[in-house]
Amino acid sequence: MSTFLFTNVNLVDPERGSVTLGTLLVQDGIIAGHGQELAVPEGAEVIDGGGKYLAPGIVDIGVKVCEPGERHKESFRSAGLAAAAGGVTTIVTRPDTTPTIDNPETLEFVTRRAQEAAPVHVVPMAALTKDRAGHEMTEIGFLQDAGAVAFTDCDHVVTDTKVLTRALSYAKSLGALVLGHPQEPILSKGAAVTSGKFASLRGLPAVSPMAERMGIDRDIALLEMTGAKYHFDQITTARALPALERAKNNGLDVTAGTSIHHLTLNEFDVADYRTFFKVKPPLRAEDDRVAIVDALRHGLIDVISSFHTPQDEESKRLPFEEAASGAVGLETFLPAVLRLYHSGDLTLPQLWRAIALNPANRFGLPSGRLSTGAPADLVLFDADAPFVLDRFKLNSKSKNTPFDGQRMQGKVLATFVNGTPVFGDL
């Protein structure tokens, strides 16, 4: 591997909470040092960053890659290219494929495919119950041995609390991380939007924000019983925050994430039944969006993810109630998250804690930081570069983004994985 020195770059360091103009040295795929001025090693390539920002590569939790089963929506190759173009150097993939990733054989297949096709790190999760049906837990120990870093049934909430309790207890004994979707499944079944005046005026089936509160309350009670290590995948309502805060204050091993779409959009974006804005859980009221941003600022919510969910045109070009939920987000993640920086809501170090450092720490990954000895997974970006998003230029096979045609600010200039450039032309 080559040795190169970044000079004249603003280093975004989420561990130190700082942005400083300096230099960073990469040798043999790892970060060998950074500071105000570093000597140029013999034979090193010098990259002048032109005063742009250099930060740890994004670690994106909950990415859906549609292999096996729906490769026409997204493959490991297309998802990897989209990730690289978006400054995402590690994707933590979901098991909600066809078939479900619920056994070591399927897990080994997707791991092999990812290594062959994707230019970024791919870290797989496995299902918590067989076929995500909520009836029988998977072989968590064998799946861990095969490389699963966490266990989740994604948006299929396990309704049988005895099954869930057994799975959590077993996960606790193995030190395994479990991801849960905080939602009361009966109350939220069939909902397309969040309840309120807007939903009533549009005549769309809706769910109360209280469904999320009910879901988080139940899961916290089970965590008090079992002591399992747990991550709430998406907290999107103000009503859920007090319960989350109590769980953390009571010493439970709990973290929480949220979606970039819930941080930058609200229920009014649905407007004229635009199905690209149909996500799960549905977009919330502006008061909820503001509350979640505030929770991120104060560290109550730990992680921001794209929840990249490819859907083909046939799944989206339907009446709003019938259209599939989800949006692609790998390639739009960085400019979308920079909206919170440009609005003054969060600093760059705060953002990079949530999109790189915290997810890496929670999943036991060495990336997400600029410290000496860390992998040289890096993104060089211009935080101020304006552009209008054209969904047809995205690398993903599916083009279902809510940001199509919107004015964005922030472009990835180059992405490096283990010190190797995987995007950009420097």
CSV table of N, CA, C and O in Angstrom, one decimal, residues 131-227:
chain,number,residue,atom,x,y,z
A,131,ASP,N,-36.9,-16.6,9.8
A,131,ASP,CA,-37.7,-16.0,8.8
A,131,ASP,C,-38.3,-14.7,9.3
A,131,ASP,O,-39.3,-14.2,8.8
A,132,ARG,N,-37.8,-14.1,10.4
A,132,ARG,CA,-38.3,-12.9,11.0
A,132,ARG,C,-39.8,-13.0,11.4
A,132,ARG,O,-40.5,-12.1,11.4
A,133,ALA,N,-40.2,-14.3,11.7
A,133,ALA,CA,-41.6,-14.5,12.0
A,133,ALA,C,-41.9,-14.4,13.4
A,133,ALA,O,-43.1,-14.4,13.8
A,134,GLY,N,-40.9,-14.3,14.3
A,134,GLY,CA,-41.2,-14.1,15.7
A,134,GLY,C,-41.6,-15.3,16.5
A,134,GLY,O,-42.1,-15.2,17.6
A,135,HIS,N,-41.4,-16.5,15.9
A,135,HIS,CA,-41.9,-17.7,16.6
A,135,HIS,C,-40.7,-18.5,17.3
A,135,HIS,O,-40.9,-19.1,18.3
A,136,GLU,N,-39.6,-18.5,16.6
A,136,GLU,CA,-38.4,-19.3,17.1
A,136,GLU,C,-37.2,-18.6,16.8
A,136,GLU,O,-36.9,-18.1,15.7
A,137,MET,N,-36.3,-18.5,17.9
A,137,MET,CA,-35.1,-17.7,17.7
A,137,MET,C,-34.1,-18.4,16.8
A,137,MET,O,-34.1,-19.7,16.7
A,138,THR,N,-33.2,-17.7,16.2
A,138,THR,CA,-32.2,-18.3,15.3
A,138,THR,C,-31.1,-18.8,16.2
A,138,THR,O,-31.0,-18.6,17.4
A,139,GLU,N,-30.1,-19.5,15.5
A,139,GLU,CA,-29.0,-20.0,16.2
A,139,GLU,C,-27.9,-18.9,16.3
A,139,GLU,O,-27.0,-18.8,15.5
A,140,ILE,N,-28.1,-18.1,17.4
A,140,ILE,CA,-27.4,-16.9,17.5
A,140,ILE,C,-25.9,-17.1,17.6
A,140,ILE,O,-25.0,-16.5,17.0
A,141,GLY,N,-25.5,-18.2,18.4
A,141,GLY,CA,-24.1,-18.5,18.5
A,141,GLY,C,-23.4,-18.9,17.2
A,141,GLY,O,-22.3,-18.4,16.9
A,142,PHE,N,-24.1,-19.7,16.4
A,142,PHE,CA,-23.5,-20.2,15.1
A,142,PHE,C,-23.4,-19.0,14.2
A,142,PHE,O,-22.4,-18.9,13.4
A,143,LEU,N,-24.4,-18.1,14.2
A,143,LEU,CA,-24.4,-16.9,13.3
A,143,LEU,C,-23.3,-16.0,13.7
A,143,LEU,O,-22.7,-15.3,12.9
A,144,GLN,N,-23.1,-15.8,15.0
A,144,GLN,CA,-22.0,-15.0,15.5
A,144,GLN,C,-20.7,-15.6,15.0
A,144,GLN,O,-19.8,-14.8,14.5
A,145,ASP,N,-20.5,-16.9,15.1
A,145,ASP,CA,-19.3,-17.5,14.6
A,145,ASP,C,-19.1,-17.3,13.1
A,145,ASP,O,-18.0,-17.2,12.6
A,146,ALA,N,-20.2,-17.2,12.4
A,146,ALA,CA,-20.2,-17.0,10.9
A,146,ALA,C,-20.0,-15.5,10.5
A,146,ALA,O,-19.8,-15.2,9.3
A,147,GLY,N,-20.0,-14.6,11.5
A,147,GLY,CA,-19.6,-13.2,11.2
A,147,GLY,C,-20.7,-12.2,11.5
A,147,GLY,O,-20.5,-11.0,11.2
A,148,ALA,N,-21.9,-12.6,12.0
A,148,ALA,CA,-22.9,-11.7,12.3
A,148,ALA,C,-22.5,-10.8,13.4
A,148,ALA,O,-22.1,-11.2,14.5
A,149,VAL,N,-22.7,-9.4,13.3
A,149,VAL,CA,-22.3,-8.5,14.3
A,149,VAL,C,-23.4,-8.1,15.2
A,149,VAL,O,-23.2,-7.5,16.2
A,150,ALA,N,-24.7,-8.4,14.8
A,150,ALA,CA,-25.9,-8.0,15.6
A,150,ALA,C,-27.0,-8.8,15.0
A,150,ALA,O,-26.9,-9.5,14.0
A,151,PHE,N,-28.1,-8.8,15.8
A,151,PHE,CA,-29.3,-9.6,15.4
A,151,PHE,C,-30.6,-8.7,15.5
A,151,PHE,O,-30.8,-7.9,16.4
A,152,THR,N,-31.4,-8.8,14.4
A,152,THR,CA,-32.6,-8.0,14.3
A,152,THR,C,-33.6,-8.6,13.4
A,152,THR,O,-33.2,-9.3,12.4
A,153,ASP,N,-34.9,-8.4,13.7
A,153,ASP,CA,-35.9,-8.7,12.8
A,153,ASP,C,-36.4,-7.5,12.0
A,153,ASP,O,-37.5,-7.5,11.4
A,154,CYS,N,-35.6,-6.5,12.1
A,154,CYS,CA,-35.9,-5.2,11.3
A,154,CYS,C,-37.3,-4.7,11.7
A,154,CYS,O,-37.5,-4.5,12.9
A,155,ASP,N,-38.1,-4.4,10.8
A,155,ASP,CA,-39.4,-3.8,11.1
A,155,ASP,C,-40.5,-4.8,11.5
A,155,ASP,O,-41.7,-4.5,11.7
A,156,HIS,N,-40.1,-6.1,11.6
A,156,HIS,CA,-41.0,-7.1,12.1
A,156,HIS,C,-40.9,-7.2,13.6
A,156,HIS,O,-40.0,-7.8,14.1
A,157,VAL,N,-41.8,-6.6,14.3
A,157,VAL,CA,-41.7,-6.6,15.8
A,157,VAL,C,-42.1,-7.9,16.3
A,157,VAL,O,-43.2,-8.5,15.9
A,158,VAL,N,-41.3,-8.5,17.2
A,158,VAL,CA,-41.6,-9.8,17.8
A,158,VAL,C,-42.7,-9.6,18.8
A,158,VAL,O,-42.5,-8.9,19.8
A,159,THR,N,-43.9,-10.1,18.6
A,159,THR,CA,-45.1,-9.9,19.4
A,159,THR,C,-45.1,-10.9,20.6
A,159,THR,O,-45.7,-10.6,21.6
A,160,ASP,N,-44.5,-12.0,20.4
A,160,ASP,CA,-44.5,-13.0,21.5
A,160,ASP,C,-43.4,-12.7,22.5
A,160,ASP,O,-42.2,-12.9,22.2
A,161,THR,N,-43.8,-12.1,23.6
A,161,THR,CA,-42.8,-11.7,24.6
A,161,THR,C,-42.0,-12.8,25.2
A,161,THR,O,-40.8,-12.6,25.6
A,162,LYS,N,-42.5,-14.0,25.2
A,162,LYS,CA,-41.8,-15.1,25.7
A,162,LYS,C,-40.6,-15.5,24.8
A,162,LYS,O,-39.5,-15.7,25.2
A,163,VAL,N,-40.9,-15.5,23.5
A,163,VAL,CA,-39.9,-15.8,22.5
A,163,VAL,C,-38.8,-14.7,22.6
A,163,VAL,O,-37.6,-14.9,22.5
A,164,LEU,N,-39.2,-13.4,22.6
A,164,LEU,CA,-38.3,-12.3,22.7
A,164,LEU,C,-37.4,-12.3,23.9
A,164,LEU,O,-36.2,-12.1,23.9
A,165,THR,N,-38.1,-12.7,25.1
A,165,THR,CA,-37.3,-12.8,26.3
A,165,THR,C,-36.2,-13.9,26.2
A,165,THR,O,-35.1,-13.7,26.7
A,166,ARG,N,-36.6,-15.0,25.7
A,166,ARG,CA,-35.6,-16.1,25.5
A,166,ARG,C,-34.4,-15.7,24.6
A,166,ARG,O,-33.3,-15.9,24.9
A,167,ALA,N,-34.8,-15.0,23.5
A,167,ALA,CA,-33.8,-14.5,22.6
A,167,ALA,C,-32.8,-13.5,23.2
A,167,ALA,O,-31.6,-13.5,23.0
A,168,LEU,N,-33.4,-12.6,24.0
A,168,LEU,CA,-32.6,-11.6,24.6
A,168,LEU,C,-31.7,-12.2,25.7
A,168,LEU,O,-30.5,-11.8,25.9
A,169,SER,N,-32.2,-13.2,26.4
A,169,SER,CA,-31.4,-13.8,27.5
A,169,SER,C,-30.3,-14.6,26.8
A,169,SER,O,-29.1,-14.6,27.3
A,170,TYR,N,-30.5,-15.2,25.7
A,170,TYR,CA,-29.5,-16.0,25.0
A,170,TYR,C,-28.4,-15.0,24.4
A,170,TYR,O,-27.2,-15.3,24.5
A,171,ALA,N,-28.9,-13.9,23.8
A,171,ALA,CA,-28.0,-12.9,23.3
A,171,ALA,C,-27.1,-12.3,24.4
A,171,ALA,O,-25.9,-12.1,24.2
A,172,LYS,N,-27.7,-12.1,25.6
A,172,LYS,CA,-26.9,-11.6,26.7
A,172,LYS,C,-25.8,-12.6,27.1
A,172,LYS,O,-24.7,-12.2,27.4
A,173,SER,N,-26.1,-13.9,27.1
A,173,SER,CA,-25.1,-14.9,27.5
A,173,SER,C,-23.9,-14.9,26.5
A,173,SER,O,-22.8,-15.3,26.9
A,174,LEU,N,-24.2,-14.5,25.3
A,174,LEU,CA,-23.1,-14.5,24.2
A,174,LEU,C,-22.5,-13.1,24.0
A,174,LEU,O,-21.6,-13.0,23.2
A,175,GLY,N,-23.0,-12.1,24.7
A,175,GLY,CA,-22.6,-10.7,24.5
A,175,GLY,C,-23.0,-10.2,23.2
A,175,GLY,O,-22.3,-9.3,22.6
A,176,ALA,N,-24.1,-10.7,22.6
A,176,ALA,CA,-24.5,-10.3,21.3
A,176,ALA,C,-25.4,-9.0,21.4
A,176,ALA,O,-26.2,-8.8,22.3
A,177,LEU,N,-25.3,-8.1,20.4
A,177,LEU,CA,-26.1,-6.9,20.3
A,177,LEU,C,-27.4,-7.2,19.5
A,177,LEU,O,-27.3,-7.9,18.5
A,178,VAL,N,-28.5,-6.8,20.1
A,178,VAL,CA,-29.8,-6.9,19.4
A,178,VAL,C,-30.3,-5.5,19.0
A,178,VAL,O,-30.2,-4.6,19.8
A,179,LEU,N,-30.8,-5.4,17.8
A,179,LEU,CA,-31.5,-4.2,17.4
A,179,LEU,C,-33.0,-4.4,17.3
A,179,LEU,O,-33.5,-5.5,16.9
A,180,GLY,N,-33.7,-3.5,17.9
A,180,GLY,CA,-35.2,-3.5,17.9
A,180,GLY,C,-35.8,-2.3,17.2
A,180,GLY,O,-35.3,-1.2,17.2
A,181,HIS,N,-37.0,-2.6,16.7
A,181,HIS,CA,-37.8,-1.5,16.1
A,181,HIS,C,-38.9,-1.1,17.0
A,181,HIS,O,-39.9,-1.8,17.2
A,182,PRO,N,-38.8,0.1,17.7
A,182,PRO,CA,-39.8,0.4,18.7
A,182,PRO,C,-41.1,0.9,18.1
A,182,PRO,O,-41.3,2.0,17.7
A,183,GLN,N,-42.1,-0.1,18.1
A,183,GLN,CA,-43.4,0.2,17.5
A,183,GLN,C,-44.4,-0.8,18.1
A,183,GLN,O,-44.0,-2.0,18.2
A,184,GLU,N,-45.5,-0.3,18.4
A,184,GLU,CA,-46.6,-1.3,18.8
A,184,GLU,C,-47.2,-1.8,17.5
A,184,GLU,O,-47.8,-1.0,16.8
A,185,PRO,N,-47.0,-3.1,17.2
A,185,PRO,CA,-47.3,-3.5,15.8
A,185,PRO,C,-48.8,-3.5,15.4
A,185,PRO,O,-49.1,-3.3,14.3
A,186,ILE,N,-49.7,-3.8,16.4
A,186,ILE,CA,-51.1,-3.8,16.0
A,186,ILE,C,-51.6,-2.4,15.8
A,186,ILE,O,-52.3,-2.1,14.8
A,187,LEU,N,-51.2,-1.5,16.6
A,187,LEU,CA,-51.7,-0.1,16.4
A,187,LEU,C,-51.2,0.5,15.2
A,187,LEU,O,-51.8,1.3,14.5
A,188,SER,N,-49.9,0.1,14.8
A,188,SER,CA,-49.3,0.7,13.6
A,188,SER,C,-49.6,0.0,12.3
A,188,SER,O,-49.2,0.4,11.2
A,189,LYS,N,-50.3,-1.1,12.4
A,189,LYS,CA,-50.5,-2.0,11.2
A,189,LYS,C,-51.3,-1.2,10.1
A,189,LYS,O,-52.3,-0.6,10.4
A,190,GLY,N,-50.8,-1.2,8.9
A,190,GLY,CA,-51.4,-0.5,7.8
A,190,GLY,C,-51.3,1.0,7.7
A,190,GLY,O,-51.8,1.6,6.8
A,191,ALA,N,-50.6,1.6,8.7
A,191,ALA,CA,-50.5,3.0,8.7
A,191,ALA,C,-49.6,3.5,7.6
A,191,ALA,O,-48.5,2.9,7.3
A,192,ALA,N,-49.9,4.7,7.0
A,192,ALA,CA,-49.1,5.2,6.0
A,192,ALA,C,-48.5,6.6,6.4
A,192,ALA,O,-47.5,7.0,5.8
A,193,VAL,N,-49.1,7.2,7.3
A,193,VAL,CA,-48.7,8.5,7.8
A,193,VAL,C,-48.9,8.6,9.3
A,193,VAL,O,-49.5,7.7,9.9
A,194,THR,N,-48.4,9.7,9.9
A,194,THR,CA,-48.6,9.9,11.4
A,194,THR,C,-49.9,10.6,11.6
A,194,THR,O,-50.3,11.5,10.8
A,195,SER,N,-50.6,10.2,12.6
A,195,SER,CA,-52.0,10.8,12.9
A,195,SER,C,-51.9,12.3,13.2
A,195,SER,O,-50.9,12.8,13.7
A,196,GLY,N,-53.0,13.0,12.9
A,196,GLY,CA,-53.0,14.4,13.1
A,196,GLY,C,-53.9,15.1,12.0
A,196,GLY,O,-54.5,14.4,11.2
A,197,LYS,N,-54.0,16.4,12.1
A,197,LYS,CA,-54.9,17.1,11.2
A,197,LYS,C,-54.5,16.9,9.7
A,197,LYS,O,-55.4,16.7,8.8
A,198,PHE,N,-53.2,16.8,9.4
A,198,PHE,CA,-52.7,16.6,8.0
A,198,PHE,C,-53.2,15.3,7.5
A,198,PHE,O,-53.7,15.2,6.4
A,199,ALA,N,-53.0,14.2,8.3
A,199,ALA,CA,-53.4,12.9,7.9
A,199,ALA,C,-54.9,12.9,7.6
A,199,ALA,O,-55.4,12.2,6.7
A,200,SER,N,-55.7,13.5,8.5
A,200,SER,CA,-57.2,13.5,8.3
A,200,SER,C,-57.6,14.3,7.0
A,200,SER,O,-58.5,13.8,6.3
A,201,LEU,N,-56.9,15.4,6.8
A,201,LEU,CA,-57.2,16.1,5.5
A,201,LEU,C,-56.9,15.3,4.3
A,201,LEU,O,-57.6,15.4,3.3
A,202,ARG,N,-55.8,14.5,4.4
A,202,ARG,CA,-55.4,13.7,3.2
A,202,ARG,C,-56.2,12.4,3.1
A,202,ARG,O,-56.1,11.7,2.1
A,203,GLY,N,-56.9,12.0,4.2
A,203,GLY,CA,-57.7,10.8,4.2
A,203,GLY,C,-56.8,9.5,4.1
A,203,GLY,O,-57.2,8.5,3.5
A,204,LEU,N,-55.7,9.6,4.8
A,204,LEU,CA,-54.8,8.5,4.8
A,204,LEU,C,-54.8,7.7,6.1
A,204,LEU,O,-54.9,8.3,7.2
A,205,PRO,N,-54.6,6.4,6.1
A,205,PRO,CA,-54.5,5.6,7.4
A,205,PRO,C,-53.3,6.1,8.2
A,205,PRO,O,-52.2,6.2,7.6
A,206,ALA,N,-53.5,6.3,9.5
A,206,ALA,CA,-52.4,6.9,10.3
A,206,ALA,C,-52.2,6.2,11.6
A,206,ALA,O,-53.0,5.4,12.0
A,207,VAL,N,-51.1,6.4,12.2
A,207,VAL,CA,-50.7,5.8,13.4
A,207,VAL,C,-50.3,6.9,14.4
A,207,VAL,O,-49.6,7.9,14.0
A,208,SER,N,-50.7,6.8,15.7
A,208,SER,CA,-50.3,7.8,16.7
A,208,SER,C,-48.9,7.6,17.0
A,208,SER,O,-48.3,6.5,17.1
A,209,PRO,N,-48.2,8.8,17.4
A,209,PRO,CA,-46.8,8.7,17.9
A,209,PRO,C,-46.7,7.8,19.1
A,209,PRO,O,-45.7,7.3,19.5
A,210,MET,N,-47.9,7.6,19.8
A,210,MET,CA,-47.8,6.8,21.0
A,210,MET,C,-47.5,5.4,20.8
A,210,MET,O,-47.0,4.7,21.7
A,211,ALA,N,-47.7,4.9,19.5
A,211,ALA,CA,-47.3,3.5,19.2
A,211,ALA,C,-45.8,3.3,19.4
A,211,ALA,O,-45.3,2.2,19.8
A,212,GLU,N,-45.0,4.3,19.1
A,212,GLU,CA,-43.5,4.2,19.3
A,212,GLU,C,-43.2,4.2,20.8
A,212,GLU,O,-42.4,3.4,21.2
A,213,ARG,N,-43.9,5.0,21.5
A,213,ARG,CA,-43.7,5.1,23.0
A,213,ARG,C,-44.1,3.7,23.6
A,213,ARG,O,-43.4,3.2,24.5
A,214,MET,N,-45.2,3.1,23.2
A,214,MET,CA,-45.6,1.8,23.7
A,214,MET,C,-44.6,0.8,23.4
A,214,MET,O,-44.3,-0.1,24.2
A,215,GLY,N,-44.0,0.8,22.2
A,215,GLY,CA,-43.0,-0.2,21.8
A,215,GLY,C,-41.7,-0.1,22.6
A,215,GLY,O,-41.2,-1.1,23.0
A,216,ILE,N,-41.3,1.2,22.8
A,216,ILE,CA,-40.0,1.3,23.6
A,216,ILE,C,-40.2,1.0,25.0
A,216,ILE,O,-39.4,0.4,25.7
A,217,ASP,N,-41.4,1.3,25.6
A,217,ASP,CA,-41.7,0.9,27.0
A,217,ASP,C,-41.7,-0.6,27.2
A,217,ASP,O,-41.1,-1.1,28.2
A,218,ARG,N,-42.3,-1.4,26.3
A,218,ARG,CA,-42.2,-2.8,26.4
A,218,ARG,C,-40.8,-3.4,26.3
A,218,ARG,O,-40.4,-4.2,27.1
A,219,ASP,N,-40.1,-2.9,25.3
A,219,ASP,CA,-38.7,-3.4,25.2
A,219,ASP,C,-37.8,-3.1,26.4
A,219,ASP,O,-37.0,-3.9,26.8
A,220,ILE,N,-38.0,-1.9,26.9
A,220,ILE,CA,-37.2,-1.5,28.1
A,220,ILE,C,-37.5,-2.5,29.3
A,220,ILE,O,-36.6,-2.9,30.0
A,221,ALA,N,-38.8,-2.8,29.4
A,221,ALA,CA,-39.2,-3.7,30.5
A,221,ALA,C,-38.5,-5.1,30.3
A,221,ALA,O,-38.0,-5.7,31.3
A,222,LEU,N,-38.4,-5.6,29.1
A,222,LEU,CA,-37.8,-6.8,28.8
A,222,LEU,C,-36.2,-6.7,29.0
A,222,LEU,O,-35.6,-7.7,29.4
A,223,LEU,N,-35.7,-5.6,28.7
A,223,LEU,CA,-34.2,-5.4,28.9
A,223,LEU,C,-33.9,-5.4,30.4
A,223,LEU,O,-32.8,-5.8,30.8
A,224,GLU,N,-34.8,-4.8,31.2
A,224,GLU,CA,-34.6,-4.9,32.7
A,224,GLU,C,-34.6,-6.3,33.2
A,224,GLU,O,-33.9,-6.6,34.1
A,225,MET,N,-35.4,-7.2,32.6
A,225,MET,CA,-35.4,-8.6,32.9
A,225,MET,C,-34.2,-9.3,32.5
A,225,MET,O,-33.7,-10.2,33.3
A,226,THR,N,-33.7,-9.0,31.3
A,226,THR,CA,-32.6,-9.9,30.7
A,226,THR,C,-31.2,-9.3,30.8
A,226,THR,O,-30.3,-10.0,30.7
A,227,GLY,N,-31.1,-7.9,30.8
A,227,GLY,CA,-29.8,-7.3,30.8
A,227,GLY,C,-29.1,-7.3,29.5
A,227,GLY,O,-27.9,-7.1,29.4
